[in-house]
mmCIF file of N, CA, C and O in Angstrom:
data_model
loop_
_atom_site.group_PDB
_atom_site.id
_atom_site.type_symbol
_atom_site.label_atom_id
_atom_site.label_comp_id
_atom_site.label_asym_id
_atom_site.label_seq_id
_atom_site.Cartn_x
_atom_site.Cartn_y
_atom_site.Cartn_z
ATOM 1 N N UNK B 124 155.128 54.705 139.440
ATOM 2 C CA UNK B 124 153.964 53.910 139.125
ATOM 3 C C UNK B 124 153.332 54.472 137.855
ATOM 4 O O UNK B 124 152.847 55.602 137.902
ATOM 5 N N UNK B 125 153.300 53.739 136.677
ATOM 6 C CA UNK B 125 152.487 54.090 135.199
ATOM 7 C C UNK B 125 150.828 54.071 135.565
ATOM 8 O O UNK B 125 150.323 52.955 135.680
ATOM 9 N N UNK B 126 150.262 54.848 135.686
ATOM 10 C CA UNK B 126 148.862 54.784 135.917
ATOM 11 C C UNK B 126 148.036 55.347 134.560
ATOM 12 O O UNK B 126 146.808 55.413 134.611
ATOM 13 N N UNK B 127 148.596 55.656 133.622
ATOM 14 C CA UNK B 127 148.329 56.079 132.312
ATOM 15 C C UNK B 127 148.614 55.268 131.441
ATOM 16 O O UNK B 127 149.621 54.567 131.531
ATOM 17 N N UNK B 128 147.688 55.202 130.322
ATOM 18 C CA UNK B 128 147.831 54.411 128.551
ATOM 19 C C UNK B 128 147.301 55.198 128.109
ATOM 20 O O UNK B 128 146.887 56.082 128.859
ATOM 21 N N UNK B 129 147.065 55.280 126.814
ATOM 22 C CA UNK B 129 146.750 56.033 125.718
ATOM 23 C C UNK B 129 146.584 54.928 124.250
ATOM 24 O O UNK B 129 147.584 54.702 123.568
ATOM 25 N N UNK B 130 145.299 54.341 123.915
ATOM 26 C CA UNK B 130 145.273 53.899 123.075
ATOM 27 C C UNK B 130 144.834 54.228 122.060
ATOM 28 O O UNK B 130 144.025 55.146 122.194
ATOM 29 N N UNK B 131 145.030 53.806 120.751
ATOM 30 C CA UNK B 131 144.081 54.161 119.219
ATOM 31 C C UNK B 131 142.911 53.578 119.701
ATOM 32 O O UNK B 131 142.731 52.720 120.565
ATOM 33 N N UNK B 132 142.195 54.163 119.029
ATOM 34 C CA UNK B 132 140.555 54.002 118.653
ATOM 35 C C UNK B 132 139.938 53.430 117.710
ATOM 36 O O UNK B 132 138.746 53.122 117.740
ATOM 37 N N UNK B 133 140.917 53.193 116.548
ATOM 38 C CA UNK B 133 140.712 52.942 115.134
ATOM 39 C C UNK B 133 140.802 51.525 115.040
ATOM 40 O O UNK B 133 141.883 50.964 115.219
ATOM 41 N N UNK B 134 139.936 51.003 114.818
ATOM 42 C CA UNK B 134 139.725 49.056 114.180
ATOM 43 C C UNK B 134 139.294 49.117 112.259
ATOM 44 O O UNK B 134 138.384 49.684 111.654
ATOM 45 N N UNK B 135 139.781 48.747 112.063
ATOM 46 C CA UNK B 135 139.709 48.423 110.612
ATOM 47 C C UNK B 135 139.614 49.711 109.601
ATOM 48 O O UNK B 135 139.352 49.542 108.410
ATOM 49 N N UNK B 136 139.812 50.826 110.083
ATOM 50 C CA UNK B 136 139.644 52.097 109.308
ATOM 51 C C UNK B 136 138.747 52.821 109.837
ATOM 52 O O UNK B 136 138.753 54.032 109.619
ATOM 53 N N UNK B 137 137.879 52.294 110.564
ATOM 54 C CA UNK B 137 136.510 53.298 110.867
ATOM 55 C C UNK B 137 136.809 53.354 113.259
ATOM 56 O O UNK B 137 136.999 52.356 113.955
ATOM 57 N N UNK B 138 136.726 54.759 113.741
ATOM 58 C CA UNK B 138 136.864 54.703 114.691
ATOM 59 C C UNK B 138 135.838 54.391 115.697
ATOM 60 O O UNK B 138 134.648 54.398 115.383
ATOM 61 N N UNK B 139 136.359 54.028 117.276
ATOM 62 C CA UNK B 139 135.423 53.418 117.911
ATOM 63 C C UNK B 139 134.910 54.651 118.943
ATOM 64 O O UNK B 139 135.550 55.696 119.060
ATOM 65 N N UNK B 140 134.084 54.467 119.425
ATOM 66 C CA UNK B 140 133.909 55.223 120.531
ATOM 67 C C UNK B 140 133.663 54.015 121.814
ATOM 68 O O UNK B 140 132.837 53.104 121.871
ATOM 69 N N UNK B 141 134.804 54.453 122.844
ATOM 70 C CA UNK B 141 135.491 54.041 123.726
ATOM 71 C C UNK B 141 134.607 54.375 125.240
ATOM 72 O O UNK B 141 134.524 55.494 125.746
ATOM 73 N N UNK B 142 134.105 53.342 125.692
ATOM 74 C CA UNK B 142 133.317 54.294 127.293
ATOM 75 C C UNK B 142 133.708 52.800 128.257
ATOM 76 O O UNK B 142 134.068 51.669 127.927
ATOM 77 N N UNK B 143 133.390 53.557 129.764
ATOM 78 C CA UNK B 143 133.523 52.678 130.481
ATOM 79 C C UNK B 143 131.921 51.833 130.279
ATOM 80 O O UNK B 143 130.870 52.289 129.830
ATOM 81 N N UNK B 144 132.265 50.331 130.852
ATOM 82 C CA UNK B 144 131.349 49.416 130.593
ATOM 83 C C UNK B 144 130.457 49.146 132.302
ATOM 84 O O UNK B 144 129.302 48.838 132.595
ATOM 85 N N UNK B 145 131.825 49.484 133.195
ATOM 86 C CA UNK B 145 130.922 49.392 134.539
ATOM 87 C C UNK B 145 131.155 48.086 134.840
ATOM 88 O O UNK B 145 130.618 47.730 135.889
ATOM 89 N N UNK B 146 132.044 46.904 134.020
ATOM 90 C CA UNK B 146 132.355 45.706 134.606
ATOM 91 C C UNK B 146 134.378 46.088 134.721
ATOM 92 O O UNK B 146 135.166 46.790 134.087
ATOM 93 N N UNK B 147 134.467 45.057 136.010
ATOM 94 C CA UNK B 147 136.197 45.054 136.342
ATOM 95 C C UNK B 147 136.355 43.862 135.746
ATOM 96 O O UNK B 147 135.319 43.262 135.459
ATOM 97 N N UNK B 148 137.650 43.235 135.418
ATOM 98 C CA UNK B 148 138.147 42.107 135.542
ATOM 99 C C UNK B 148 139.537 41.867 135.904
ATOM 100 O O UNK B 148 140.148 42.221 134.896
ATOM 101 N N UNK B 149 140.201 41.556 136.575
ATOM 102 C CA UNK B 149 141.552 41.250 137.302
ATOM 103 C C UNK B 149 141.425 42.675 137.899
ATOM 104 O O UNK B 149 142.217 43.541 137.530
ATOM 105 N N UNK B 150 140.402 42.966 138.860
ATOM 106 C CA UNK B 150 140.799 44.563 139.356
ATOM 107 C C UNK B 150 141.351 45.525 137.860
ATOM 108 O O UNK B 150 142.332 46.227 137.616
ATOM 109 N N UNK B 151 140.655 45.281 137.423
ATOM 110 C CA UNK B 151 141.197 46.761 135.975
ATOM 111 C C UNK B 151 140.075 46.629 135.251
ATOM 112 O O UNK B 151 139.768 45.635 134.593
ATOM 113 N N UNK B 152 139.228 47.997 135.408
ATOM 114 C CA UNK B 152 138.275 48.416 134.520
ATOM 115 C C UNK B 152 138.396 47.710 133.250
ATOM 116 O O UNK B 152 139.447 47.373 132.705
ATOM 117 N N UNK B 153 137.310 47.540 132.875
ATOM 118 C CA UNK B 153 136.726 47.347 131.284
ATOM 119 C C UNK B 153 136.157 47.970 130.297
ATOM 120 O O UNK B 153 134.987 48.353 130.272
ATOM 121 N N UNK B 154 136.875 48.076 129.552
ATOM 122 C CA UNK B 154 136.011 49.883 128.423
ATOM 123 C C UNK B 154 134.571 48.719 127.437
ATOM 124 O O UNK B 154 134.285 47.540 127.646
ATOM 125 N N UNK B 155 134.223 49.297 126.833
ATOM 126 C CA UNK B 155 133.509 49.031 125.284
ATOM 127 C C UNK B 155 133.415 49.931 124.540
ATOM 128 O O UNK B 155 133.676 51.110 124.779
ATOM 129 N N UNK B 156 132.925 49.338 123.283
ATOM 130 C CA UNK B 156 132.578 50.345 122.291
ATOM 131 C C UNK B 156 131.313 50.570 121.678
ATOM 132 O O UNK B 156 130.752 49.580 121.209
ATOM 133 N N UNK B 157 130.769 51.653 121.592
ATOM 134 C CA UNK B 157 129.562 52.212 121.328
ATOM 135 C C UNK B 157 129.294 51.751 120.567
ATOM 136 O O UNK B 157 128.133 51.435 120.828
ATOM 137 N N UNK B 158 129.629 51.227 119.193
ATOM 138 C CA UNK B 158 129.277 50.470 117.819
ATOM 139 C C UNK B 158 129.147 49.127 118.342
ATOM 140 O O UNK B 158 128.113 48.829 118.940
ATOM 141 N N UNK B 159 129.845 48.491 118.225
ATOM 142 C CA UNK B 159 129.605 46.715 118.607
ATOM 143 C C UNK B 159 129.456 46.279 119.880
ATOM 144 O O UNK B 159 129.429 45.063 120.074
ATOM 145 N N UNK B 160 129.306 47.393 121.212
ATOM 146 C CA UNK B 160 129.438 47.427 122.167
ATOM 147 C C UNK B 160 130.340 45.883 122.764
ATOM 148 O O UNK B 160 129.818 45.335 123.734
ATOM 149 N N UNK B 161 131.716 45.193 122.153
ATOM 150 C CA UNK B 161 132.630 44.510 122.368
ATOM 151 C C UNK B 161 132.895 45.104 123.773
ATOM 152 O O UNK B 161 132.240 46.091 124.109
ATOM 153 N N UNK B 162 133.792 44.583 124.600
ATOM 154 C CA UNK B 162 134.479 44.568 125.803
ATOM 155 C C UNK B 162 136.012 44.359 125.437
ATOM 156 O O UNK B 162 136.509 43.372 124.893
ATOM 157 N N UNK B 163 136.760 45.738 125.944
ATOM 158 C CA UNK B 163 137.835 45.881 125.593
ATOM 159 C C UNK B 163 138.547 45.849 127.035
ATOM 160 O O UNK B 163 138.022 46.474 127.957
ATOM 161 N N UNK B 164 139.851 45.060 127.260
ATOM 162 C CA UNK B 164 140.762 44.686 128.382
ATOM 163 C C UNK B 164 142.037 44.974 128.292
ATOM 164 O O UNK B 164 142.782 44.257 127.623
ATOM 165 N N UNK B 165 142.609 46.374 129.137
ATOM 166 C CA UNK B 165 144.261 46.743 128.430
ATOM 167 C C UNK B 165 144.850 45.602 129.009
ATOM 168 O O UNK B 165 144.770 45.463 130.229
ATOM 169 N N UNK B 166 145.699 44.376 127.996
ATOM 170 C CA UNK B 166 146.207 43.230 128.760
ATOM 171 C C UNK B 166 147.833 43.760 128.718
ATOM 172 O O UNK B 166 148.751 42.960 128.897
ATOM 173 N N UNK B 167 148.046 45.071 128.483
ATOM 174 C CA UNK B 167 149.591 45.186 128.460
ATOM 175 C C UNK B 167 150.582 45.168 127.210
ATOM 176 O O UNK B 167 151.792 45.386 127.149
ATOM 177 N N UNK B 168 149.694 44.849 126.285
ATOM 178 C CA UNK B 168 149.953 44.999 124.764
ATOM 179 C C UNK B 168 149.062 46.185 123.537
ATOM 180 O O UNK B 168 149.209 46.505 122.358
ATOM 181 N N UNK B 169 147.973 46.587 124.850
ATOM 182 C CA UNK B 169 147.065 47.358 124.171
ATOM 183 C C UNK B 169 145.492 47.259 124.426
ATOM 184 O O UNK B 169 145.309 48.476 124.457
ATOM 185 N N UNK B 170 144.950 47.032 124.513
ATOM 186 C CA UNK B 170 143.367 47.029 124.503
ATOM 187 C C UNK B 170 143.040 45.452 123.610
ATOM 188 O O UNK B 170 143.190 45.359 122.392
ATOM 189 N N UNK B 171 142.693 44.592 124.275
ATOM 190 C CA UNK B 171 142.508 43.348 123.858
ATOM 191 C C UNK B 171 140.653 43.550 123.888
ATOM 192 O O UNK B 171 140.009 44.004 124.833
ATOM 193 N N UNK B 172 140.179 43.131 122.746
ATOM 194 C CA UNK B 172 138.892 42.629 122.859
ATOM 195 C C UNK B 172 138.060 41.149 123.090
ATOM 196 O O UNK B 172 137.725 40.230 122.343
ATOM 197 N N UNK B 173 137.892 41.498 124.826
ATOM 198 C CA UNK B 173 137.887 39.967 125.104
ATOM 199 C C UNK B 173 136.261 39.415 125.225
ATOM 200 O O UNK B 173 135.936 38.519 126.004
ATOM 201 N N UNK B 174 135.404 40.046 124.403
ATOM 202 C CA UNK B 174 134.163 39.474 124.006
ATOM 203 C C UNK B 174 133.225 40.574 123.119
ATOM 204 O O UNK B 174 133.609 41.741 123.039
ATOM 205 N N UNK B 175 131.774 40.064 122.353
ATOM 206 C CA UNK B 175 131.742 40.581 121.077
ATOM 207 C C UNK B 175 131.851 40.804 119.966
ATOM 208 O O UNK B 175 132.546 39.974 119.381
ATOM 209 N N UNK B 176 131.613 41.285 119.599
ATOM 210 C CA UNK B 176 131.830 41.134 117.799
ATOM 211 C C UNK B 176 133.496 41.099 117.043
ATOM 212 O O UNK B 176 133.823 40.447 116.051
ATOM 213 N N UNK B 177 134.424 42.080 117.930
ATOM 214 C CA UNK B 177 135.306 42.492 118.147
ATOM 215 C C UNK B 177 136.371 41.076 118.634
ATOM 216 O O UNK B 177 137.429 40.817 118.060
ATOM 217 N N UNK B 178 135.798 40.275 119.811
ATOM 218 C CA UNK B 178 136.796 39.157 120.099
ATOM 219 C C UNK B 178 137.987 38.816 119.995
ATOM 220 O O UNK B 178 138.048 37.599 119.822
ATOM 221 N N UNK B 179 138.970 39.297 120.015
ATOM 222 C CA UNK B 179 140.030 38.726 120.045
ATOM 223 C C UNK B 179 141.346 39.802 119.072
ATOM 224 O O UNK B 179 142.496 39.509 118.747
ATOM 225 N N UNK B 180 140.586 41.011 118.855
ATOM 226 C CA UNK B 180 141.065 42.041 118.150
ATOM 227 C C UNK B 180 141.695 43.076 118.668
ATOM 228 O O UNK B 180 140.778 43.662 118.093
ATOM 229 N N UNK B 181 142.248 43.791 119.105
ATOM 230 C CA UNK B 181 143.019 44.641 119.261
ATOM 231 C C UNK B 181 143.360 45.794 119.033
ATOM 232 O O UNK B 181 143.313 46.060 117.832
ATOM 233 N N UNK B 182 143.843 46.984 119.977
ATOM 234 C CA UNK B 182 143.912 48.185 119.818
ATOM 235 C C UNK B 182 145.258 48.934 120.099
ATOM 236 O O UNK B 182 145.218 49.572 121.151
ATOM 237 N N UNK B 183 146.103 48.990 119.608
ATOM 238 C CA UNK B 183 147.254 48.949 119.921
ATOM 239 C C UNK B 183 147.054 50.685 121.430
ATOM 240 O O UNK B 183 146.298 51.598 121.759
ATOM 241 N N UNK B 184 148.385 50.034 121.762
ATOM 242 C CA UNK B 184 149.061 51.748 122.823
ATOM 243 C C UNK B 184 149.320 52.208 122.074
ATOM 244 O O UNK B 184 149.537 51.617 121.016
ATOM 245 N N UNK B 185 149.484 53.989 122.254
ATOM 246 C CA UNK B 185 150.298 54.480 121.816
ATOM 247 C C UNK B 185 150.885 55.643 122.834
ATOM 248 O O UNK B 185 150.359 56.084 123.856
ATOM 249 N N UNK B 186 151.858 55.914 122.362
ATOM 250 C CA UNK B 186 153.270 56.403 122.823
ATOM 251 C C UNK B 186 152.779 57.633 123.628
ATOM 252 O O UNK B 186 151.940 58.318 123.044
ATOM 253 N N UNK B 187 153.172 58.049 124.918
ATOM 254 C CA UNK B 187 152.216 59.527 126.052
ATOM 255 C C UNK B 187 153.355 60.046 126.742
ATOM 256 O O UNK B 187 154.387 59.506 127.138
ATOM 257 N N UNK B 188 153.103 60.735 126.772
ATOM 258 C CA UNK B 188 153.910 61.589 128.121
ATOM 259 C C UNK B 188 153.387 62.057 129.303
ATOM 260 O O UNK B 188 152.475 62.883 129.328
ATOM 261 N N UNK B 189 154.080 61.423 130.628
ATOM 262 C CA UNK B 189 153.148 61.799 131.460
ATOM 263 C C UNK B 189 154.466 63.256 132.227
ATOM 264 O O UNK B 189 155.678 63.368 132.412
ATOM 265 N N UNK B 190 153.215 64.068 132.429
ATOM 266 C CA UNK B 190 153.773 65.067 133.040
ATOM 267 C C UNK B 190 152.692 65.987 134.088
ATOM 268 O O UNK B 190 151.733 65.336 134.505
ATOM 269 N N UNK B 191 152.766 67.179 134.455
ATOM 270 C CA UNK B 191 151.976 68.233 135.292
ATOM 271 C C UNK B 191 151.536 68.826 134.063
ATOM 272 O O UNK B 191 151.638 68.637 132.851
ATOM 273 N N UNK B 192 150.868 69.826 135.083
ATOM 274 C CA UNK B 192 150.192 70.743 133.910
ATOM 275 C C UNK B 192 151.280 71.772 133.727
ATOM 276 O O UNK B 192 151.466 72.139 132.567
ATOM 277 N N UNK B 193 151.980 72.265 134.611
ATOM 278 C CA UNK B 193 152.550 73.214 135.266
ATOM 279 C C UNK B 193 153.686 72.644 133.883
ATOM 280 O O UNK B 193 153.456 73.093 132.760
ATOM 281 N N UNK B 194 154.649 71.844 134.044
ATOM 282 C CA UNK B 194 155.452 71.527 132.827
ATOM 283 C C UNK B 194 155.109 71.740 131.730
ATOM 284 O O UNK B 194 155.719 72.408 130.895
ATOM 285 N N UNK B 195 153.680 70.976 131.558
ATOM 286 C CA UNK B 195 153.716 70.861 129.690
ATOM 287 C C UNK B 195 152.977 72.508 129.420
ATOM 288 O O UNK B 195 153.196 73.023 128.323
ATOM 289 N N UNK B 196 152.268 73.147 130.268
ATOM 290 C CA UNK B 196 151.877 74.793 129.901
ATOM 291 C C UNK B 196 153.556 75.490 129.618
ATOM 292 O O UNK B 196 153.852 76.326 128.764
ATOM 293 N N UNK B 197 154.115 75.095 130.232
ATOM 294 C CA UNK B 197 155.615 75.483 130.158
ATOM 295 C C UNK B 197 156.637 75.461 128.847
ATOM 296 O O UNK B 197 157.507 76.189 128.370
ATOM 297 N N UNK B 198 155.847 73.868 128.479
ATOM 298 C CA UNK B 198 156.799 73.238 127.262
ATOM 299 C C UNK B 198 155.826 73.575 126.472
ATOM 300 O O UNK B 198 156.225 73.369 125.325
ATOM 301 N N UNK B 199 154.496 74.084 126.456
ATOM 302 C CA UNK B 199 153.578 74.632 125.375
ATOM 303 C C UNK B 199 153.175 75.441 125.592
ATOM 304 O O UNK B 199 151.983 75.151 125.696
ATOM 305 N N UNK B 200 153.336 76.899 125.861
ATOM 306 C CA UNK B 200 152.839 77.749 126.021
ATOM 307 C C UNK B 200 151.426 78.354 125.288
ATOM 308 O O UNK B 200 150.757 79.236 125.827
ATOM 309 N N UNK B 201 151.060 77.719 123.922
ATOM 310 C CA UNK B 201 149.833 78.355 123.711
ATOM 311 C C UNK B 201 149.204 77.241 123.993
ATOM 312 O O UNK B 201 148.592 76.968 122.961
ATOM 313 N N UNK B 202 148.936 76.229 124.982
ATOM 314 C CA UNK B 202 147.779 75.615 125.032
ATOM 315 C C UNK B 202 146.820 76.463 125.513
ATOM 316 O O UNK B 202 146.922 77.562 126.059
ATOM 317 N N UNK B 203 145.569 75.574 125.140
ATOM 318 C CA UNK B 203 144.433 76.180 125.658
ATOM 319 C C UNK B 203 143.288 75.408 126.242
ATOM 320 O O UNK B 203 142.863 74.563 125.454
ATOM 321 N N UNK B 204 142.659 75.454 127.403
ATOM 322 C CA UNK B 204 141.595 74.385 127.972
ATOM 323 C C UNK B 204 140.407 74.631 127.121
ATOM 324 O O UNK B 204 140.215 75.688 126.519
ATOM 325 N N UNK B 205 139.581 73.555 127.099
ATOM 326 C CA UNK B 205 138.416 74.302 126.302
ATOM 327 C C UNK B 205 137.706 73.999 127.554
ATOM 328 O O UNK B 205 138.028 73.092 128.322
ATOM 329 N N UNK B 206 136.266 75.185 127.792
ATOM 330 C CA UNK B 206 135.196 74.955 128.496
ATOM 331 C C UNK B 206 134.127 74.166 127.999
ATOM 332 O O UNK B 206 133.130 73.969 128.693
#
């Protein structure tokens, strides 16, 4: 089961800041963005903006790896958590 995405942030050159909005639609959370506060919907192609200033614009996926911690501390040994 994919329970992870990972999208860009970036619309037209300048980045968004991304939060939950506190509305669902088809059972799947709805983000917005702090600037145009738009309503963003992952429809499976990426982060669709389905109202707002934003409308009909888009945020592409991008490419993740899902793994443990236990692996990727493994496959990266100097990570580091920040507090």
């Amino acid at each position: 089961m994919d329970l992870s995405a990972v999208y860009s942030r970036e619309l037209d050159g300048e980045p968004l800041t991304l939060a939950p909005s506190g509305w669902t639609y088809g059972d799947t959370f709805v983000l917005y963005d702090k600037e145009s506060r738009s309503l963003w919907y992952p429809d499976g192609k990426g982060l669709l903006a389905i109202d707002g200033p934003h409308a009909g614009k888009r945020l592409p996926e991008i490419g993740h790896e899902d793994t443990s911690w236990y692996l990727w501390e493994k496959a990266h040994p100097k990570t580091r958590i920040a507090d």
